[in-house]
Amino acid sequence: MVEEEQKYEVDDAYVLPDLSAVAPAGGRVRALPPVTLVARYLDTVDLRLARAGASLRHRKGDELPWTVKLPTGTPGVRHEISRPGPKGQPPPELVELVTVLHRGASLAPVTVVRTVRHAHEVCDEAGTVLVEVVDDRVRVLDASGTATGAFRELEVELKAGDRELLERAGSVLRGAGARGGSFTPKHVRALGAAAQADPDLVAPAGLPTDPSAGDVVTEAVRKEVRRLLTHDPLVRLRAPAASGDTAVHQMRVACRRLRSDLRTFQPLVRRSWSRPLRDELRWLAGVLGAARDAEVLRERLRRAASADPLSPLDSGAVDRLDEALVARQRVAHAAIDEALRSPRYLALVDALVLAARAPRLTRRAATPAARALPKLVARPWRRLTGPDGVDGLDPSSPDERWHAVRKQGKQARYAVNAVAPAVDRAARRLSRALAGVQDVLGEHQDAAVAADTWLELAAERPADHEVAVTAGRLAERERESVRQMRARFPAAWHRATRRRRTRWLP
């Protein structure tokens, strides 16, 4: 579940204003009886969860007392996951969801927050709760139950309404003297300055005006480490990414891009540091690969099956093919779960956090980016354009040859993407054009793999004649897509290799 809310600071003399102006026409405001909430928050000794904007708590009286809240990148918007369990024993599933934050460090109670809550529900004409406004009087308790602090705050949480209603409620509260409208969780306020210190994972900060090559390396590493670790809990939950893509895909892309960046920037980073990291990222990408392949194939199956309404396929046979893919996906997800629970993965997470903090750079990294980086990109570009790349490719080349060029193209594109912000406008144009090339080559590869897969699945069911016929027809459609992509490739490649896009390369 995604929770979206805003918080406002008020003093004891504050009088909650009339909220009827927030309700839509025909709606009403419903006041609920006051309740007392006692929440015990767990964290590491150095407050790794709180500093990262996350929390793990047990709240007495809730139907699902254990809750993890994870940041989404948008202030006031968090993922909220609740589970049952006894007070002194957090559910292992929730502890795993914050693995990339605690990184194996012990979790223990760090603060207790006792809240007396007066809630008001803003409802529409049908009685649906659109926004909830709560007036919380909070006491902070130590381990013995002694109060160590107190504050009062207002919280506006979006329910079935829209953001405009959330802002309208905030405007009414501010008009009566409430302050803020930002977001600081209760336990962070309770824990004080230590909980508001910088998180362990250093975020991308943008490049300086005249960046060095090392600045570009550091920014690229931080960007992909952040992407990888942000999607870890979503992969465990089987939840979609914020982009609408799958979390498995985003996590795998982060592995591949980071490996590619470390390879591109090889002269700028210490090999003894980067090589083991690349090896571990290759392992993780491989683990994620089977699940991603199943995702792609299931999507293609339905799309290819419905591609020609005038020539429908046997729906039962399509369903049975999908069932086989679901079985593969289930096995792949189990392998991911096992890997993410392993000491090997925990060690990789630690290494990635350290990498984002301070990549191990060589002396050459101090060279101005505009002078050093084009030479580094030229190497994967020459491989892509040379006789073992596009120059040696023709429409009759086997699928494997086209796939090899696709991998070379991906390496070149990742390299251009990494340096484009520090080089020149032509690099950004080349990056966009290479994305078009990759779209063609990616569709080619997916279609080729799908065609082989449909025939492979049919071979596993030799007595199912409907599946055999359906798989054959699906394979024909996929091979037609392969032919179309080969026909489209020259134009996409021509656009990418225009001089105005490549002139910056040595």
Coordinates of C-alpha atoms in Angstrom, one line a residue:
M1 CA 0.0 0.0 0.0
V2 CA 1.2 3.5 -0.8
E3 CA 0.6 6.1 2.0
E4 CA 0.5 9.8 1.1
E5 CA 0.3 12.4 3.9
Q6 CA 1.4 15.9 5.0
K7 CA 2.3 17.0 8.6
Y8 CA 1.9 20.3 10.3
E9 CA 3.3 21.6 13.6
V10 CA 1.0 23.4 16.0
D11 CA 1.3 24.4 19.7
D12 CA -1.0 23.4 22.5
A13 CA -3.2 26.5 22.1
Y14 CA -4.0 25.7 18.5
V15 CA -7.7 25.3 17.7
L16 CA -8.6 22.9 14.9
P17 CA -10.6 24.9 12.3
D18 CA -13.9 23.9 10.8
L19 CA -13.1 21.3 8.1
S20 CA -16.5 21.4 6.4
A21 CA -14.9 23.7 3.7
V22 CA -12.7 20.8 2.7
A23 CA -15.6 18.5 2.0
P24 CA -17.1 18.4 -1.5
A25 CA -20.7 19.4 -2.2
G26 CA -23.0 17.1 -0.3
G27 CA -20.1 15.7 1.7
R28 CA -19.5 15.9 5.5
V29 CA -16.9 15.7 8.2
R30 CA -17.1 12.8 10.6
A31 CA -15.3 13.1 14.0
L32 CA -14.1 9.8 15.4
P33 CA -13.7 9.0 19.1
P34 CA -10.2 9.7 20.4
V35 CA -7.8 6.7 20.5
T36 CA -4.4 6.1 22.2
L37 CA -1.7 4.6 20.0
V38 CA 1.6 3.2 21.5
A39 CA 4.2 2.5 18.8
R40 CA 7.6 0.9 19.5
Y41 CA 10.2 1.6 16.8
L42 CA 13.1 -0.7 16.0
D43 CA 16.3 0.4 14.4
T44 CA 20.1 -0.2 14.4
V45 CA 22.3 1.4 17.0
D46 CA 23.2 4.1 14.5
L47 CA 19.6 4.6 13.3
R48 CA 20.2 3.4 9.7
L49 CA 16.5 3.1 9.0
A50 CA 15.4 6.4 10.4
R51 CA 18.2 8.3 8.6
A52 CA 17.1 6.7 5.3
G53 CA 13.5 7.7 5.9
A54 CA 12.2 4.2 6.7
S55 CA 10.8 2.6 9.8
L56 CA 9.9 -0.7 11.4
R57 CA 7.4 -0.5 14.2
H58 CA 5.0 -2.5 16.4
R59 CA 1.8 -0.6 17.3
K60 CA -0.4 -1.9 20.0
G61 CA -4.0 -2.4 19.1
D62 CA -3.6 -2.5 15.3
E63 CA -5.1 -5.6 13.6
L64 CA -1.7 -5.9 11.8
P65 CA 0.6 -4.5 14.5
W66 CA 3.9 -4.8 12.6
T67 CA 4.5 -2.2 9.9
V68 CA 7.4 -1.2 7.6
K69 CA 7.3 2.1 5.9
L70 CA 9.7 2.7 3.0
P71 CA 10.5 6.0 1.2
T72 CA 9.4 6.4 -2.4
G73 CA 11.5 9.4 -3.3
T74 CA 8.5 11.7 -3.0
P75 CA 8.2 13.6 0.4
G76 CA 5.2 12.4 2.3
V77 CA 4.6 9.4 0.1
R78 CA 5.7 6.0 1.5
H79 CA 5.2 2.3 0.9
E80 CA 3.4 0.8 3.9
I81 CA 3.5 -2.9 4.5
S82 CA 1.8 -4.4 7.6
R83 CA 1.9 -8.0 9.0
P84 CA 0.7 -9.8 12.1
G85 CA 3.1 -11.0 14.8
P86 CA 3.9 -10.9 18.5
K87 CA 5.2 -7.8 20.1
G88 CA 8.8 -8.8 20.7
Q89 CA 9.4 -10.6 17.4
P90 CA 9.3 -8.7 14.1
P91 CA 8.1 -10.8 11.2
P92 CA 11.2 -12.0 9.2
E93 CA 9.5 -10.8 6.0
L94 CA 9.5 -7.2 7.2
V95 CA 13.0 -7.4 8.5
E96 CA 14.0 -8.6 5.0
L97 CA 12.3 -5.7 3.4
V98 CA 14.8 -3.3 5.0
T99 CA 17.8 -5.5 4.3
V100 CA 19.5 -2.8 2.2
L101 CA 19.2 -0.4 5.1
H102 CA 20.2 -2.4 8.1
R103 CA 22.7 -4.6 6.1
G104 CA 22.7 -7.3 8.7
A105 CA 23.1 -5.1 11.8
S106 CA 20.9 -6.0 14.7
L107 CA 17.5 -4.3 15.1
A108 CA 16.4 -3.3 18.6
P109 CA 13.8 -0.9 20.1
V110 CA 15.1 2.7 19.9
T111 CA 12.1 4.8 20.9
V112 CA 8.4 4.5 22.0
V113 CA 5.9 7.0 20.8
R114 CA 2.5 7.3 22.7
T115 CA -0.1 9.3 20.7
V116 CA -3.5 10.5 21.7
R117 CA -5.3 10.9 18.3
H118 CA -8.4 12.8 17.4
A119 CA -9.3 12.0 13.9
H120 CA -11.7 13.7 11.5
E121 CA -12.8 12.0 8.2
V122 CA -13.7 14.1 5.3
C123 CA -16.3 12.2 3.3
D124 CA -18.1 12.5 0.0
E125 CA -21.9 12.3 -0.3
A126 CA -21.8 8.5 -0.4
G127 CA -19.8 8.4 2.9
T128 CA -16.5 7.4 1.2
V129 CA -13.5 8.8 3.2
L130 CA -11.5 11.1 1.0
V131 CA -9.1 12.6 3.4
E132 CA -8.4 12.0 7.1
V133 CA -7.2 14.9 9.3
V134 CA -5.8 13.9 12.7
D135 CA -4.8 16.0 15.6
D136 CA -2.0 14.0 17.4
R137 CA -0.7 14.8 20.9
V138 CA 2.6 12.8 21.2
R139 CA 4.7 11.8 24.2
V140 CA 8.1 10.2 23.7
L141 CA 8.9 7.5 26.2
D142 CA 12.2 5.8 27.1
A143 CA 12.6 2.1 27.7
S144 CA 11.3 2.4 31.3
G145 CA 8.1 4.2 30.1
T146 CA 9.3 7.6 31.4
A147 CA 8.3 10.6 29.2
T148 CA 11.4 12.3 27.6
G149 CA 9.6 14.7 25.3
A150 CA 6.3 15.8 23.9
F151 CA 4.9 17.6 20.8
R152 CA 1.7 18.1 19.0
E153 CA 1.2 17.8 15.2
L154 CA -1.5 17.6 12.6
E155 CA -1.5 15.0 9.9
V156 CA -3.5 15.0 6.7
E157 CA -3.6 11.6 5.0
L158 CA -5.0 11.0 1.5
K159 CA -7.5 8.3 1.3
A160 CA -9.9 8.0 -1.7
G161 CA -9.5 11.7 -2.6
D162 CA -7.0 13.4 -4.9
R163 CA -4.0 15.7 -4.3
E164 CA -6.1 18.8 -4.8
L165 CA -8.2 17.8 -1.8
L166 CA -5.0 17.1 0.2
E167 CA -3.7 20.6 -0.6
R168 CA -7.1 22.1 0.2
A169 CA -7.1 20.5 3.7
G170 CA -3.6 21.8 4.3
S171 CA -4.6 25.3 3.2
V172 CA -7.4 25.3 5.8
L173 CA -5.1 24.2 8.6
R174 CA -2.4 26.7 7.7
G175 CA -5.0 29.5 7.6
A176 CA -5.7 28.7 11.2
G177 CA -2.1 29.0 12.1
A178 CA -0.6 25.5 11.5
R179 CA 3.1 25.6 10.4
G180 CA 4.9 23.5 7.8
G181 CA 3.3 21.1 5.4
S182 CA 6.5 19.2 5.0
F183 CA 7.0 15.7 6.2
T184 CA 8.9 14.4 9.3
P185 CA 7.8 11.1 10.8
K186 CA 7.0 11.0 14.5
H187 CA 9.8 8.7 15.4
V188 CA 12.3 10.8 13.6
R189 CA 11.2 13.9 15.6
A190 CA 11.3 11.7 18.8
L191 CA 14.8 10.5 18.1
G192 CA 16.2 14.0 17.4
A193 CA 19.1 15.2 15.4
A194 CA 20.8 11.8 15.1
A195 CA 17.8 10.4 13.2
Q196 CA 18.0 13.4 10.7
A197 CA 21.6 12.9 9.8
D198 CA 22.6 11.8 6.3
P199 CA 21.7 8.3 5.3
D200 CA 24.5 5.7 4.6
L201 CA 23.6 5.5 0.9
V202 CA 24.9 8.7 -0.7
A203 CA 22.5 9.9 -3.4
P204 CA 23.4 11.4 -6.8
A205 CA 24.0 15.1 -6.4
G206 CA 24.5 16.3 -10.0
L207 CA 27.8 17.3 -11.6
P208 CA 29.7 20.5 -10.8
T209 CA 30.1 23.2 -13.5
D210 CA 33.5 21.8 -14.7
P211 CA 33.5 18.2 -13.7
S212 CA 36.5 15.9 -13.6
A213 CA 36.3 12.5 -15.0
G214 CA 36.1 11.2 -11.4
D215 CA 33.1 13.3 -10.8
V216 CA 31.3 11.7 -13.7
V217 CA 32.3 8.2 -12.5
T218 CA 31.0 9.0 -9.0
E219 CA 27.7 10.3 -10.2
A220 CA 27.2 7.3 -12.5
V221 CA 27.9 4.8 -9.7
R222 CA 25.6 6.6 -7.2
K223 CA 22.8 6.7 -9.7
E224 CA 22.8 3.0 -10.5
V225 CA 23.5 1.9 -6.9
R226 CA 20.5 3.9 -5.8
R227 CA 18.3 2.4 -8.5
L228 CA 19.4 -1.1 -7.5
L229 CA 18.9 -0.8 -3.8
T230 CA 15.7 1.2 -4.1
H231 CA 14.1 -1.7 -6.0
D232 CA 15.2 -4.4 -3.6
P233 CA 12.1 -4.3 -1.4
L234 CA 9.8 -4.0 -4.4
V235 CA 11.3 -7.2 -5.9
R236 CA 10.7 -9.0 -2.6
L237 CA 7.1 -7.8 -2.6
R238 CA 6.6 -8.6 -6.3
A239 CA 5.5 -4.9 -6.5
P240 CA 5.7 -2.7 -9.6
A241 CA 8.3 0.0 -9.9
A242 CA 7.3 3.6 -9.6
S243 CA 7.9 4.0 -13.3
G244 CA 5.3 1.4 -14.1
D245 CA 7.9 -1.1 -15.1
T246 CA 8.6 -4.2 -13.1
A247 CA 11.0 -4.0 -10.2
V248 CA 12.9 -7.1 -11.3
H249 CA 13.6 -5.3 -14.6
Q250 CA 14.7 -2.1 -13.0
M251 CA 17.0 -4.0 -10.5
R252 CA 18.5 -6.0 -13.4
V253 CA 19.0 -2.8 -15.5
A254 CA 20.9 -1.3 -12.6
C255 CA 23.2 -4.3 -12.4
R256 CA 23.9 -4.2 -16.1
R257 CA 24.5 -0.4 -16.3
L258 CA 26.7 -0.4 -13.3
R259 CA 28.8 -3.3 -14.7
S260 CA 29.0 -1.5 -18.0
D261 CA 30.0 1.8 -16.4
L262 CA 32.8 0.2 -14.4
R263 CA 34.0 -1.4 -17.6
T264 CA 33.8 1.9 -19.6
F265 CA 35.6 3.8 -16.8
Q266 CA 38.2 1.1 -16.3
P267 CA 41.2 3.4 -16.6
L268 CA 39.7 5.7 -14.0
V269 CA 38.9 3.1 -11.3
R270 CA 41.1 0.7 -9.4
R271 CA 40.9 -2.7 -11.0
S272 CA 41.3 -4.5 -7.7
W273 CA 38.2 -2.7 -6.5
S274 CA 36.0 -2.8 -9.6
R275 CA 36.6 -6.3 -10.9
P276 CA 35.2 -8.2 -7.8
L277 CA 32.2 -5.7 -7.8
R278 CA 31.5 -6.4 -11.5
D279 CA 31.7 -10.2 -10.9
E280 CA 29.1 -10.0 -8.1
L281 CA 26.9 -7.7 -10.2
R282 CA 27.1 -10.3 -13.0
W283 CA 25.9 -13.0 -10.5
L284 CA 23.0 -10.9 -9.3
A285 CA 21.9 -10.0 -12.9
G286 CA 22.0 -13.6 -13.8
V287 CA 19.7 -14.5 -10.8
L288 CA 17.3 -11.8 -11.9
G289 CA 17.4 -12.8 -15.5
A290 CA 15.2 -15.9 -15.4
A291 CA 12.4 -14.0 -13.8
R292 CA 12.7 -11.1 -16.2
D293 CA 12.7 -13.5 -19.2
A294 CA 9.5 -15.0 -17.9
E295 CA 7.9 -11.5 -17.6
V296 CA 8.8 -10.6 -21.1
L297 CA 7.6 -13.9 -22.5
R298 CA 4.3 -13.8 -20.8
E299 CA 3.7 -10.3 -22.1
R300 CA 4.7 -11.3 -25.6
L301 CA 2.5 -14.4 -25.5
R302 CA -0.7 -12.4 -25.0
R303 CA 0.4 -9.8 -27.5
A304 CA 1.3 -12.2 -30.2
A305 CA -1.8 -14.3 -29.6
S306 CA -4.1 -11.3 -30.1
A307 CA -2.1 -9.7 -33.0
D308 CA -4.5 -10.9 -35.7
P309 CA -8.1 -10.8 -34.6
L310 CA -9.1 -12.3 -38.0
S311 CA -7.0 -15.3 -37.3
P312 CA -7.6 -16.2 -33.7
L313 CA -5.6 -18.8 -31.8
D314 CA -6.9 -21.5 -29.6
S315 CA -7.4 -19.7 -26.3
G316 CA -7.1 -22.9 -24.2
A317 CA -3.7 -23.7 -25.8
V318 CA -2.5 -20.1 -25.1
D319 CA -3.6 -20.5 -21.5
R320 CA -1.6 -23.7 -21.2
L321 CA 1.5 -22.1 -22.6
D322 CA 1.0 -19.3 -20.1
E323 CA 0.7 -21.8 -17.3
A324 CA 4.1 -23.2 -18.3
L325 CA 5.6 -19.7 -18.1
V326 CA 4.0 -19.1 -14.8
A327 CA 5.7 -22.2 -13.4
R328 CA 9.0 -21.0 -14.7
Q329 CA 8.4 -17.6 -13.2
R330 CA 7.6 -19.1 -9.8
V331 CA 10.9 -21.1 -9.8
A332 CA 12.8 -17.9 -10.9
H333 CA 11.2 -15.9 -8.1
A334 CA 12.1 -18.5 -5.6
A335 CA 15.7 -18.4 -6.8
I336 CA 15.7 -14.6 -6.3
D337 CA 14.3 -14.9 -2.8
E338 CA 17.0 -17.3 -1.9
A339 CA 19.7 -15.1 -3.4
L340 CA 18.5 -11.9 -1.6
R341 CA 18.6 -13.8 1.7
S342 CA 22.1 -15.0 1.2
P343 CA 25.3 -13.7 2.9
R344 CA 26.7 -13.2 -0.6
Y345 CA 24.0 -10.6 -1.4
L346 CA 24.4 -8.9 2.0
A347 CA 28.1 -8.5 1.3
L348 CA 27.3 -7.1 -2.2
V349 CA 24.9 -4.5 -0.6
D350 CA 27.6 -3.4 1.8
A351 CA 30.1 -3.1 -1.1
L352 CA 27.6 -1.0 -3.1
V353 CA 26.9 1.4 -0.3
L354 CA 30.6 1.9 0.1
A355 CA 31.0 2.3 -3.7
A356 CA 28.4 5.0 -3.7
R357 CA 30.1 6.8 -0.8
A358 CA 33.6 6.8 -2.3
P359 CA 34.5 4.9 -5.6
R360 CA 38.1 3.9 -5.7
L361 CA 39.5 6.1 -8.3
T362 CA 42.9 6.3 -10.1
R363 CA 45.0 9.4 -10.6
R364 CA 43.6 9.8 -14.2
A365 CA 40.2 10.5 -12.7
A366 CA 41.4 14.0 -11.8
T367 CA 41.5 14.8 -15.6
P368 CA 38.8 17.2 -16.8
A369 CA 35.8 15.1 -18.0
A370 CA 35.6 16.8 -21.4
R371 CA 39.1 15.7 -22.2
A372 CA 39.2 12.2 -20.7
L373 CA 35.7 10.8 -21.4
P374 CA 35.3 10.9 -25.2
K375 CA 38.4 8.6 -25.5
L376 CA 36.8 6.1 -23.1
V377 CA 33.5 6.0 -25.1
A378 CA 35.4 5.6 -28.4
R379 CA 36.4 2.1 -27.5
P380 CA 33.0 0.5 -27.1
W381 CA 31.9 2.7 -30.1
R382 CA 34.6 1.2 -32.3
R383 CA 33.7 -2.3 -31.3
L384 CA 30.1 -1.6 -32.2
T385 CA 30.9 -0.1 -35.6
G386 CA 33.7 -2.4 -36.6
P387 CA 33.8 -5.7 -38.5
D388 CA 32.8 -7.7 -35.4
G389 CA 29.9 -5.3 -34.9
V390 CA 27.5 -3.6 -37.3
D391 CA 30.0 -3.6 -40.3
G392 CA 29.9 -7.4 -40.3
L393 CA 26.2 -7.7 -40.0
D394 CA 23.8 -8.5 -42.8
P395 CA 20.1 -9.5 -43.1
S396 CA 21.0 -13.2 -43.3
S397 CA 23.2 -13.3 -40.3
P398 CA 22.1 -15.8 -37.6
D399 CA 20.1 -14.6 -34.6
E400 CA 23.2 -15.1 -32.4
R401 CA 25.1 -12.6 -34.5
W402 CA 22.4 -10.0 -34.2
H403 CA 22.3 -10.6 -30.4
A404 CA 26.0 -10.0 -30.2
V405 CA 25.6 -6.7 -31.9
R406 CA 22.8 -5.9 -29.5
K407 CA 25.1 -6.4 -26.6
Q408 CA 27.8 -4.2 -28.1
G409 CA 25.1 -1.6 -28.8
K410 CA 24.0 -1.7 -25.2
Q411 CA 27.5 -1.3 -23.9
A412 CA 28.1 1.7 -26.3
R413 CA 24.8 3.3 -25.3
Y414 CA 25.4 2.9 -21.6
A415 CA 28.8 4.5 -22.0
V416 CA 27.4 7.5 -23.9
N417 CA 24.6 7.9 -21.3
A418 CA 27.1 8.0 -18.5
V419 CA 29.3 10.7 -20.1
A420 CA 26.6 12.8 -21.9
P421 CA 25.9 15.2 -19.0
A422 CA 29.6 16.2 -19.0
V423 CA 30.5 16.2 -22.7
D424 CA 28.3 18.0 -25.2
R425 CA 24.9 18.2 -26.8
A426 CA 26.0 15.9 -29.6
A427 CA 26.5 13.1 -27.0
R428 CA 22.9 13.5 -25.8
R429 CA 21.7 13.3 -29.4
L430 CA 23.7 10.1 -29.9
S431 CA 22.3 8.7 -26.7
R432 CA 18.7 9.2 -28.0
A433 CA 19.5 7.8 -31.4
L434 CA 21.2 4.7 -29.8
A435 CA 18.0 4.2 -27.8
G436 CA 16.2 3.8 -31.1
V437 CA 18.8 1.3 -32.3
Q438 CA 18.4 -0.7 -29.1
D439 CA 14.6 -0.7 -29.4
V440 CA 15.0 -2.4 -32.8
L441 CA 17.6 -4.9 -31.6
G442 CA 15.8 -5.5 -28.4
E443 CA 12.6 -6.4 -30.2
H444 CA 14.6 -8.6 -32.6
Q445 CA 16.1 -10.5 -29.7
D446 CA 12.8 -10.9 -27.8
A447 CA 11.0 -12.1 -30.9
A448 CA 13.8 -14.6 -31.7
V449 CA 13.8 -16.0 -28.1
A450 CA 10.0 -16.1 -28.0
A451 CA 9.8 -18.1 -31.2
D452 CA 12.2 -20.7 -29.9
T453 CA 10.4 -20.8 -26.5
W454 CA 7.0 -21.5 -28.0
L455 CA 8.4 -24.5 -29.9
E456 CA 10.3 -25.6 -26.8
L457 CA 7.2 -25.5 -24.7
A458 CA 5.2 -27.5 -27.3
A459 CA 7.9 -30.1 -27.4
E460 CA 7.4 -30.6 -23.6
R461 CA 3.8 -31.6 -24.3
P462 CA 4.0 -33.9 -27.3
A463 CA 0.5 -35.3 -26.8
D464 CA -1.1 -31.8 -26.8
H465 CA -1.8 -31.2 -30.5
E466 CA -3.6 -27.9 -29.9
V467 CA -0.5 -26.5 -28.1
A468 CA 1.7 -27.8 -30.9
V469 CA -0.4 -26.0 -33.6
T470 CA -0.7 -22.8 -31.5
A471 CA 3.0 -22.7 -30.7
G472 CA 3.8 -23.1 -34.4
R473 CA 1.6 -20.2 -35.4
L474 CA 3.0 -18.1 -32.6
A475 CA 6.5 -18.9 -33.7
E476 CA 5.6 -17.8 -37.3
R477 CA 4.4 -14.5 -35.9
E478 CA 7.6 -14.0 -33.9
R479 CA 9.8 -14.8 -36.9
E480 CA 7.9 -12.2 -38.9
S481 CA 8.7 -9.7 -36.2
V482 CA 12.4 -10.7 -36.6
R483 CA 12.3 -10.0 -40.3
Q484 CA 10.6 -6.6 -39.7
M485 CA 13.3 -5.6 -37.2
R486 CA 16.1 -6.6 -39.6
A487 CA 14.4 -4.4 -42.3
R488 CA 14.1 -1.4 -39.9
F489 CA 17.6 -1.6 -38.6
P490 CA 19.5 0.2 -41.4
A491 CA 17.4 3.3 -41.0
A492 CA 17.8 3.4 -37.2
W493 CA 21.6 2.8 -37.6
H494 CA 21.9 5.6 -40.2
R495 CA 20.2 8.1 -37.8
A496 CA 22.6 7.1 -35.0
T497 CA 25.8 7.5 -37.1
R498 CA 25.1 10.9 -38.5
R499 CA 28.1 13.2 -38.1
R500 CA 26.3 15.7 -35.9
R501 CA 25.8 13.0 -33.3
T502 CA 29.3 11.4 -33.4
R503 CA 31.6 14.4 -34.1
W504 CA 32.6 14.5 -30.4
L505 CA 34.1 11.0 -30.5
P506 CA 37.9 10.9 -31.3

